[in-house]
Structures are given as structure tokens and as C-alpha cells.
Tab-separated table of C-alpha atoms and ligand atoms in Angstrom:
chain	number	residue	atom	x	y	z
A	1	MET	CA	10.687	250.018	32.069
A	2	LYS	CA	10.691	250.998	35.686
A	3	PHE	CA	13.583	250.317	38.052
A	4	ILE	CA	14.802	251.494	41.435
A	5	HIS	CA	18.272	252.970	41.781
A	6	THR	CA	19.953	252.668	45.196
A	7	GLY	CA	23.541	252.660	46.377
A	8	ASP	CA	25.902	252.858	49.314
A	9	TRP	CA	24.086	250.467	51.615
A	10	HIS	CA	27.278	250.058	53.704
A	11	LEU	CA	25.956	246.916	55.401
A	12	GLY	CA	27.855	246.139	58.589
A	13	ARG	CA	28.706	249.753	59.281
A	14	LEU	CA	29.746	250.691	62.781
A	15	PHE	CA	28.536	254.106	63.827
A	16	HIS	CA	30.191	255.449	66.983
A	17	ASN	CA	30.818	251.808	67.967
A	18	LEU	CA	27.193	250.862	67.360
A	19	HIS	CA	26.242	248.144	64.846
A	20	LEU	CA	23.680	249.538	62.415
A	21	THR	CA	22.512	246.167	61.080
A	22	ASP	CA	19.061	246.362	62.718
A	23	ASP	CA	18.560	249.868	61.334
A	24	GLN	CA	19.644	248.691	57.908
A	25	ARG	CA	17.289	245.704	58.017
A	26	PHE	CA	14.404	247.972	59.024
A	27	THR	CA	15.023	250.289	56.067
A	28	LEU	CA	15.662	247.495	53.561
A	29	GLU	CA	12.357	245.865	54.510
A	30	GLY	CA	10.826	249.211	53.581
A	31	LEU	CA	12.670	249.007	50.263
A	32	LEU	CA	11.146	245.577	49.567
A	33	ARG	CA	7.678	247.036	50.182
A	34	LEU	CA	8.472	249.914	47.835
A	35	VAL	CA	9.673	247.539	45.109
A	36	GLU	CA	6.327	245.776	45.401
A	37	ALA	CA	4.201	248.925	45.579
A	38	GLU	CA	5.945	250.510	42.591
A	39	ARG	CA	5.967	247.229	40.670
A	40	ALA	CA	9.632	247.908	39.924
A	41	GLU	CA	11.129	245.651	37.286
A	42	ALA	CA	14.736	245.796	38.488
A	43	LEU	CA	16.802	247.010	41.424
A	44	VAL	CA	20.212	248.636	41.005
A	45	ILE	CA	22.785	248.794	43.827
A	46	SER	CA	25.596	251.133	42.757
A	47	GLY	CA	28.398	249.892	44.998
A	48	ASP	CA	29.466	250.009	48.647
A	49	VAL	CA	27.088	247.157	49.353
A	50	PHE	CA	29.170	246.379	52.423
A	51	ASP	CA	31.062	248.839	54.569
A	52	ARG	CA	34.285	246.859	54.476
A	53	ALA	CA	36.065	244.098	52.613
A	54	VAL	CA	35.408	241.512	55.326
A	55	PRO	CA	31.961	242.400	56.704
A	56	PRO	CA	30.449	241.015	59.930
A	57	ILE	CA	28.330	237.858	59.661
A	58	GLN	CA	25.091	239.710	60.439
A	59	ALA	CA	25.657	241.975	57.435
A	60	VAL	CA	26.286	239.039	55.095
A	61	GLU	CA	23.100	237.353	56.353
A	62	LEU	CA	21.129	240.547	55.846
A	63	LEU	CA	22.219	240.840	52.210
A	64	ASP	CA	21.360	237.175	51.662
A	65	ASP	CA	17.862	237.701	53.113
A	66	ILE	CA	17.145	240.787	51.020
A	67	LEU	CA	18.479	239.314	47.766
A	68	ALA	CA	16.510	236.102	48.350
A	69	GLU	CA	13.307	238.102	48.836
A	70	LEU	CA	13.955	240.077	45.645
A	71	ALA	CA	14.982	237.144	43.500
A	72	LEU	CA	12.728	234.366	44.783
A	73	ARG	CA	9.573	235.974	46.146
A	74	LEU	CA	9.318	239.199	44.139
A	75	LYS	CA	11.178	237.872	41.085
A	76	VAL	CA	12.843	241.251	40.567
A	77	PRO	CA	16.284	241.181	38.908
A	78	VAL	CA	19.149	242.883	40.757
A	79	VAL	CA	22.181	244.591	39.225
A	80	MET	CA	24.897	245.141	41.805
A	81	ILE	CA	28.522	246.323	41.659
A	82	ALA	CA	31.413	246.624	44.086
A	83	GLY	CA	32.278	250.084	45.415
A	84	ASN	CA	35.534	251.205	46.986
A	85	HIS	CA	34.488	249.674	50.343
A	86	ASP	CA	33.727	246.209	48.943
A	87	SER	CA	36.097	243.325	48.352
A	88	PRO	CA	35.850	242.678	44.593
A	89	VAL	CA	36.322	238.926	44.915
A	90	ARG	CA	34.139	238.363	47.958
A	91	LEU	CA	31.252	240.403	46.586
A	92	GLN	CA	30.987	238.366	43.412
A	93	TYR	CA	31.385	235.064	45.229
A	94	LEU	CA	28.714	232.660	43.896
A	95	ASN	CA	27.784	234.984	41.047
A	96	GLY	CA	27.714	232.147	38.531
A	97	LEU	CA	24.977	230.637	40.658
A	98	VAL	CA	22.964	233.709	41.707
A	99	GLY	CA	23.073	235.035	38.142
A	100	ARG	CA	20.709	232.159	37.286
A	101	VAL	CA	18.025	233.686	39.497
A	102	GLY	CA	18.562	237.203	38.185
A	103	VAL	CA	21.062	238.591	40.695
A	104	HIS	CA	23.820	240.094	38.557
A	105	VAL	CA	26.913	240.908	40.586
A	106	VAL	CA	30.079	242.495	39.228
A	107	GLY	CA	32.874	242.742	41.775
A	108	GLU	CA	35.963	242.757	39.598
A	109	VAL	CA	36.762	244.870	36.590
A	110	GLY	CA	36.864	242.906	33.325
A	111	ALA	CA	38.451	243.608	29.953
A	112	GLU	CA	35.040	243.518	28.256
A	113	PRO	CA	32.231	244.742	30.518
A	114	ARG	CA	29.131	242.634	29.990
A	115	GLY	CA	25.650	244.113	29.738
A	116	VAL	CA	22.554	242.788	31.483
A	117	ALA	CA	19.602	243.088	29.078
A	118	LEU	CA	16.116	243.218	30.608
A	119	ARG	CA	12.795	243.768	28.905
A	120	GLY	CA	10.090	245.827	30.630
A	121	ARG	CA	6.344	245.197	30.714
A	122	ASP	CA	6.058	247.922	28.090
A	123	GLY	CA	8.348	246.002	25.761
A	124	VAL	CA	11.253	248.441	26.193
A	125	GLU	CA	14.637	246.747	26.283
A	126	VAL	CA	17.099	248.216	28.765
A	127	VAL	CA	20.732	247.139	28.930
A	128	PHE	CA	22.399	247.715	32.299
A	129	TRP	CA	26.189	248.055	32.145
A	130	PRO	CA	27.589	247.307	35.615
A	131	LEU	CA	31.127	248.616	36.128
A	132	ALA	CA	32.737	247.662	39.425
A	133	TYR	CA	34.885	250.276	41.146
A	134	THR	CA	38.571	249.744	40.593
A	135	ASP	CA	41.706	251.787	41.116
A	136	PRO	CA	43.853	252.870	38.148
A	137	GLU	CA	46.740	250.531	39.070
A	138	THR	CA	44.540	247.427	38.993
A	139	ALA	CA	42.724	248.558	35.847
A	140	ARG	CA	46.048	249.119	34.052
A	141	CYS	CA	46.904	245.450	34.622
A	142	VAL	CA	43.513	243.891	33.930
A	143	LEU	CA	42.756	245.991	30.858
A	144	ALA	CA	46.382	245.699	29.664
A	145	CYS	CA	46.487	249.412	28.972
A	146	ASP	CA	49.515	251.406	30.124
A	147	ASP	CA	47.783	254.738	29.560
A	148	ILE	CA	45.411	254.448	32.502
A	149	HIS	CA	46.572	256.673	35.358
A	150	THR	CA	43.366	258.225	36.696
A	151	HIS	CA	39.829	257.217	37.616
A	152	GLN	CA	38.686	259.079	34.550
A	153	GLY	CA	40.980	256.865	32.485
A	154	VAL	CA	39.523	253.719	34.066
A	155	MET	CA	35.976	254.825	33.288
A	156	GLU	CA	36.754	255.955	29.734
A	157	ALA	CA	38.553	252.716	28.859
A	158	GLN	CA	35.578	250.635	29.968
A	159	ILE	CA	32.986	252.899	28.401
A	160	SER	CA	34.745	252.910	25.032
A	161	SER	CA	34.533	249.130	25.036
A	162	ILE	CA	30.812	249.394	25.875
A	163	ARG	CA	30.136	251.941	23.130
A	164	GLU	CA	31.207	249.454	20.487
A	165	ARG	CA	28.422	247.166	21.638
A	166	MET	CA	25.585	249.627	22.386
A	167	HIS	CA	22.811	249.081	19.898
A	168	ALA	CA	20.215	251.700	19.062
A	169	LYS	CA	17.181	249.457	19.629
A	170	ALA	CA	17.694	249.436	23.402
A	171	ARG	CA	18.026	252.035	26.166
A	172	HIS	CA	21.319	251.970	28.047
A	173	VAL	CA	21.978	252.414	31.771
A	174	LEU	CA	25.478	252.668	33.170
A	175	VAL	CA	25.956	251.471	36.757
A	176	GLY	CA	29.121	252.920	38.287
A	177	HIS	CA	30.877	253.992	41.467
A	178	ALA	CA	32.729	257.261	40.966
A	179	PHE	CA	33.210	260.866	42.005
A	180	VAL	CA	31.806	263.198	39.363
A	181	THR	CA	33.139	266.762	39.292
A	182	GLY	CA	30.774	269.293	40.798
A	183	ALA	CA	28.878	266.859	43.026
A	184	THR	CA	28.470	267.458	46.768
A	185	THR	CA	30.417	265.354	49.259
A	186	CYS	CA	29.936	264.563	52.955
A	187	GLU	CA	31.874	263.076	55.876
A	188	SER	CA	31.016	259.380	55.596
A	189	GLU	CA	32.565	258.899	52.138
A	190	ARG	CA	36.066	257.500	51.985
A	191	PRO	CA	38.090	259.359	49.299
A	192	LEU	CA	38.800	257.256	46.201
A	193	THR	CA	42.398	258.336	45.962
A	194	VAL	CA	45.196	259.307	48.226
A	195	GLY	CA	46.415	262.539	46.676
A	196	GLY	CA	44.093	264.114	44.114
A	197	THR	CA	40.370	263.605	44.128
A	198	GLY	CA	39.708	260.851	41.597
A	199	GLU	CA	37.157	263.144	39.960
A	200	ILE	CA	35.724	262.428	36.549
A	201	PRO	CA	33.750	264.860	34.353
A	202	ARG	CA	30.087	264.046	33.764
A	203	GLY	CA	30.615	264.234	29.997
A	204	VAL	CA	32.130	260.744	30.221
A	205	PHE	CA	28.558	259.396	30.534
A	206	GLU	CA	27.339	261.084	27.338
A	207	GLY	CA	25.162	258.778	25.265
A	208	PHE	CA	23.761	256.734	28.143
A	209	ASP	CA	20.065	257.128	28.865
A	210	TYR	CA	20.857	257.125	32.576
A	211	ALA	CA	23.972	256.801	34.742
A	212	ALA	CA	23.101	255.173	38.096
A	213	LEU	CA	25.977	256.227	40.312
A	214	GLY	CA	27.158	255.388	43.794
A	215	HIS	CA	29.887	256.786	46.071
A	216	LEU	CA	28.461	260.133	47.171
A	217	HIS	CA	26.016	259.842	50.040
A	218	ARG	CA	23.741	262.807	49.370
A	219	PRO	CA	21.007	261.994	46.819
A	220	GLN	CA	21.664	264.337	43.897
A	221	SER	CA	21.427	264.721	40.159
A	222	VAL	CA	24.669	265.838	38.541
A	223	SER	CA	22.896	266.431	35.256
A	224	GLU	CA	19.546	265.405	33.818
A	225	ARG	CA	20.659	261.819	33.259
A	226	VAL	CA	23.519	261.377	35.719
A	227	ARG	CA	22.462	260.755	39.296
A	228	TYR	CA	23.540	259.596	42.746
A	229	ALA	CA	20.820	257.741	44.661
A	230	GLY	CA	22.639	258.545	47.920
A	231	SER	CA	23.278	256.220	50.849
A	232	LEU	CA	20.701	253.944	52.471
A	233	LEU	CA	20.984	255.750	55.816
A	234	LYS	CA	22.661	258.802	57.294
A	235	TYR	CA	26.155	257.551	58.116
A	236	SER	CA	27.627	260.640	59.799
A	237	PHE	CA	26.154	263.445	61.906
A	238	ASP	CA	27.273	265.733	59.113
A	239	GLU	CA	24.327	264.209	57.166
A	240	ALA	CA	21.690	265.025	59.801
A	241	ASP	CA	19.935	267.409	57.396
A	242	HIS	CA	19.974	265.032	54.400
A	243	HIS	CA	16.734	263.605	53.070
A	244	LYS	CA	17.822	260.108	52.122
A	245	SER	CA	15.846	258.492	49.356
A	246	VAL	CA	15.964	255.933	46.614
A	247	THR	CA	15.324	256.902	43.005
A	248	VAL	CA	12.476	255.409	41.005
A	249	VAL	CA	13.448	255.636	37.347
A	250	GLU	CA	11.206	255.130	34.330
A	251	LEU	CA	12.791	254.834	30.898
A	252	GLY	CA	10.589	254.988	27.840
A	253	GLY	CA	11.275	253.416	24.467
A	254	GLY	CA	12.082	256.768	22.868
A	255	GLY	CA	14.554	257.642	25.632
A	256	SER	CA	12.087	259.584	27.791
A	257	LEU	CA	13.167	259.657	31.427
A	258	SER	CA	11.238	260.264	34.615
A	259	ILE	CA	12.741	260.323	38.112
A	260	LYS	CA	10.998	260.206	41.489
A	261	GLU	CA	12.616	260.344	44.919
A	262	ARG	CA	11.091	258.007	47.503
A	263	GLU	CA	12.049	258.108	51.183
A	264	LEU	CA	12.345	254.832	53.063
A	265	PRO	CA	11.346	254.291	56.702
A	266	VAL	CA	14.141	254.720	59.262
A	267	ARG	CA	14.330	253.081	62.676
A	268	ARG	CA	16.131	256.030	64.264
A	269	ASP	CA	16.855	259.418	62.763
A	270	LEU	CA	20.102	261.340	63.324
A	271	VAL	CA	19.894	264.591	65.216
A	272	ARG	CA	22.423	267.265	66.081
A	273	LEU	CA	21.692	269.419	69.115
A	274	ARG	CA	23.679	272.437	70.230
A	275	GLY	CA	23.418	274.701	73.237
A	276	PRO	CA	24.221	275.135	76.927
A	277	PHE	CA	24.038	272.009	79.055
A	278	SER	CA	21.193	273.156	81.312
A	279	TYR	CA	19.100	274.154	78.285
A	280	LEU	CA	19.615	270.823	76.523
A	281	LEU	CA	18.649	268.903	79.657
A	282	ASN	CA	15.262	270.599	79.457
A	283	HIS	CA	15.132	270.908	75.683
A	284	PRO	CA	11.573	271.258	74.395
A	285	GLU	CA	12.327	268.941	71.474
A	286	ALA	CA	13.604	266.211	73.764
A	287	THR	CA	10.534	264.070	73.226
A	288	TRP	CA	11.190	263.433	69.537
A	289	SER	CA	14.950	263.318	69.918
A	290	ARG	CA	14.552	260.588	72.567
A	291	ASP	CA	14.231	258.025	69.776
A	292	ALA	CA	17.021	259.434	67.617
A	293	TYR	CA	20.783	258.967	67.547
A	294	VAL	CA	21.981	262.248	68.980
A	295	GLU	CA	25.134	264.311	68.824
A	296	VAL	CA	25.288	267.119	71.353
A	297	THR	CA	27.566	270.131	71.093
A	298	LEU	CA	27.856	271.956	74.403
A	299	THR	CA	28.426	275.682	74.240
A	300	ASP	CA	29.159	276.140	77.965
A	301	SER	CA	32.409	277.910	78.736
A	302	GLU	CA	32.621	276.433	82.260
A	303	ALA	CA	33.262	272.766	83.007
A	304	VAL	CA	30.226	270.503	83.244
A	305	LEU	CA	30.350	267.512	85.565
A	306	ASP	CA	29.632	264.136	83.958
A	307	PRO	CA	27.615	265.540	81.023
A	308	MET	CA	27.347	262.321	78.969
A	309	ASP	CA	25.597	260.293	81.670
A	310	ARG	CA	23.234	263.097	82.601
A	311	LEU	CA	22.318	263.798	78.978
A	312	ARG	CA	21.692	260.097	78.423
A	313	ASP	CA	18.689	260.328	80.770
A	314	VAL	CA	17.083	262.740	78.304
A	315	TYR	CA	18.566	261.331	75.086
A	316	PRO	CA	18.929	257.563	75.594
A	317	HIS	CA	20.644	257.137	72.197
A	318	ILE	CA	23.201	259.908	72.517
A	319	LEU	CA	26.339	258.777	70.699
A	320	SER	CA	28.583	261.797	70.576
A	321	LEU	CA	29.362	264.750	72.782
A	322	ARG	CA	31.444	267.694	71.675
A	323	ARG	CA	32.528	271.041	72.994
A	324	GLU	CA	32.190	274.193	70.960
A	325	THR	CA	35.808	275.076	71.759
A	326	GLY	CA	37.033	272.273	69.503
A	327	THR	CA	38.827	270.321	72.197
A	328	ALA	CA	38.115	266.620	72.501
A	329	GLY	CA	34.762	265.793	74.031
A	330	ALA	CA	33.765	262.664	75.898
A	331	GLY	CA	32.695	259.839	73.649
A	332	GLU	CA	34.826	260.823	70.706
A	333	GLY	CA	38.576	261.215	70.699
A	334	GLY	CA	40.005	264.099	68.774
A	335	GLY	CA	36.848	266.141	68.395
A	336	GLN	CA	36.375	268.453	65.468
A	337	THR	CA	40.068	269.106	64.859
A	338	VAL	CA	40.258	265.688	63.192
A	339	ARG	CA	36.936	265.795	61.390
A	340	GLY	CA	36.889	266.098	57.651
A	341	ARG	CA	40.692	265.865	57.335
A	342	THR	CA	42.337	263.416	54.994
A	343	THR	CA	44.848	260.910	56.306
A	344	GLU	CA	47.565	262.816	54.429
A	345	GLU	CA	46.675	266.082	56.128
A	346	LEU	CA	46.643	264.438	59.522
A	347	PHE	CA	49.996	262.819	58.884
A	348	GLY	CA	51.387	266.151	57.714
A	349	ARG	CA	50.346	267.742	60.981
A	350	PHE	CA	51.750	264.863	62.988
A	351	PHE	CA	55.034	265.213	61.089
A	352	HIS	CA	55.102	268.911	61.873
A	353	ASP	CA	54.329	268.320	65.565
A	354	VAL	CA	57.157	265.807	65.869
A	355	THR	CA	59.882	267.407	63.732
A	356	GLY	CA	58.871	271.067	63.737
A	357	GLU	CA	59.221	271.055	59.951
A	358	VAL	CA	56.821	271.008	57.043
A	359	MET	CA	57.006	267.952	54.783
A	360	SER	CA	58.757	268.470	51.456
A	361	GLY	CA	57.141	267.623	48.104
A	362	PRO	CA	59.032	264.325	47.742
A	363	GLN	CA	58.158	263.377	51.327
A	364	GLU	CA	54.481	264.040	50.656
A	365	MET	CA	54.672	261.867	47.537
A	366	GLU	CA	56.270	259.093	49.559
A	367	VAL	CA	53.502	259.226	52.169
A	368	ALA	CA	50.809	259.264	49.451
A	369	GLU	CA	52.297	256.158	47.854
A	370	VAL	CA	52.472	254.274	51.144
A	371	LEU	CA	48.875	255.209	52.011
A	372	ALA	CA	47.656	254.152	48.552
A	373	GLU	CA	49.408	250.823	48.978
A	374	ILE	CA	47.788	250.266	52.379
A	375	GLU	CA	44.374	251.111	50.912
A	376	ARG	CA	44.879	248.677	48.059
A	377	SER	CA	46.023	245.810	50.230
A	378	ALA	CA	43.079	246.366	52.578
A	379	ARG	CA	40.610	245.969	49.692
A	380	GLU	CA	42.427	242.930	48.408
A	381	ALA	CA	42.810	241.300	51.817
A	382	ALA	CA	40.719	238.390	50.593
A	383	ARG	CA	42.949	237.505	47.647
B	401	MN	MN1	29.921	254.898	50.021
């Protein structure tokens, strides 16, 4: 049985105040062509389908178009879960209906995760086990289990319920949204927890023929059978050197596994340029970077007059301008001093700036709790 593993579409994402919907549509149309060319028998979307709980209309329409093509024209089943960016309830809206045409959506965590059994052309039966992302507090309630305090606990509780129902005749694929220890992160991922990392060890997935994971945006295998497909597009300049791809997976009846990476077409690439202003204005690579989204880092020590507008003549899609010194550049407040910091770290620095003191342990705990609460209520805004 052959299926395509994707994740982290982040439909409706704003990138430096630019809507990426047209870029996402362009790439997803490439995905539809790939599904056809590969004769894939299922498509997996491992969470973060949307970029936020209440996505813009254009993003909702885009998902509708793509799912309709898959389900109605190509007749390819879809297995899709909510990630930490999705609203659990909104994502699975209409799932009783779309399930009838083979679109299997799991937004909310359930006490007994249900498998989606599909049979390949080769007669191999594969059961997909979609597990929506959920935080430990919610899982503790829904699963009525007081012992769940970590993301590892959430995953283990659900997997132990699955193990009781895994039968040896079929192959088994877990679909999850999680941060596995040892995997490589990047800037466009929102941490799963406030305080701690939410990491889980890859051993949790032992016994599955394949774990199709989402959350981390760089395509990567964590072990032979545990893999992140990576995000649909590059969602931060920090990912300029990534090679985004989707994963074509073939599972044989005896448990044999083959994995191929396939790149999808992109409307505009992401490019980082660095150097003195006068050099960049006459940069030899300007012709290909004309079509790309560009971030420029100026290394000049003297002031440059109106650099953004003048660079825009050479790089029409320039989105970000920074200075090597680390002070705020035009087009992006804060500059690199804010990049890659967690909200807690930033608040800690703000606290220090205002009071001249370092936060105490209990104060840090207090802040972490408040931030976690804000995060939770943002995801559940639709309830
Ligand atoms: Mn994501």
C-alpha cells in the first residue's frame, strides 16, 4: 500500500504581513498532481492544517477545494488530525459527513482512538491511527486519567489503548503531532508547552510500522520508522536552506517499508542575502532572487538612506531588512534580539528591564501558568 505523508500545511499563514494562500494553493495543486502520478492510495496530513484556530476564509476555501479534489475526483482517502495550531472542534466540523467520502478528520482527543482501515491494491491492509494533538490538561479530563501530566503521558495513554486493538494481520500507521526527542527544530514552530519542551522519546512508537508525524517543519526521519514530513512551505527565513518535501511511503504485507522524498513546486522561494548595501544593489544573483521572498541583512557600519525602497527595485518581493549589529531594522520590529526567544524568556527580560531584578522561581512558575492558560483559551476560542 502506497500513501503520501504530509503535515504542517499552516493554511492561512501570514508571513511578514503577506497572505501565503496563493503560494499554498500553487504547491497543493502540485501535491494533487503527485498523488495522481504516484497513484497514491491515501494522503496523511499530520496536523497544523490551518495556521490558527479561526483561519481566514480564503484558507478554509482552499482546504475545501483540495479535499474535494482528493475525495471526489481522485477518490483518494485522507487521514487528517489537528495540530497545536488548529481548533479541535472547528477542524472536525462536518466529519460525520465527509467521513462518508473517505475524508477522516480527528480534531479532538477521544477515550478510545479509532483506526481507519484501508486496503491497498496489493491486498495489504493498513490501519491508520489518527491522534489529534492535545495538551495534558485536556487529555487528563477526556481520558479520565489523573496520571497524565506530560505530552509523553498523553501519547502513551492513547497508544496503550490502541495496542489492545492492533491485530497482526494488518500493518499499523500512527498519525500524530508531537515533538520527539533528538529531532531538529526551526523558527516557525510554536512550542507545545510553556515551560519544558513537551518532548517524547521515539520508543513510544515501538511496534508501529510507521509513525507519520507533524509539528517539526524540517523533513526528517527520527528513526527508520518514525518520520516528520516537514511543512508544506518554508515558513520562516530560518528555513531558507531547507528542502521541503512530502514523503511517499510504501508498506508491504510483511512490514517492509520504503520511503521517498518528493519536492513540490513552489511559487516563490525564500532567500536570505547578506552584505554591504552597494554590493547587494548590484548583486550578481539578483536575477533569480527577483522572484523570491527576500530577507536582506546589511553589513554596513554607516547609515544607509532609505534602504528598503531602494532594495525593492532590485528585489521586488523583499519582506525583511536587518542590520548585522542586531538593532531593529526597517520592516521588522525588534530585529534579531527577539528572534528564537520564547515568550517566557522575553517576559523575563522585560521584567528585568522594568524592575532591575531577576524573576524568582515562584514568579516564573506563575508566568508559565498564565501563558499556558492563554494558549489553551486561544485554541479553544471556538468552544
Ligand atoms: Mn506546525
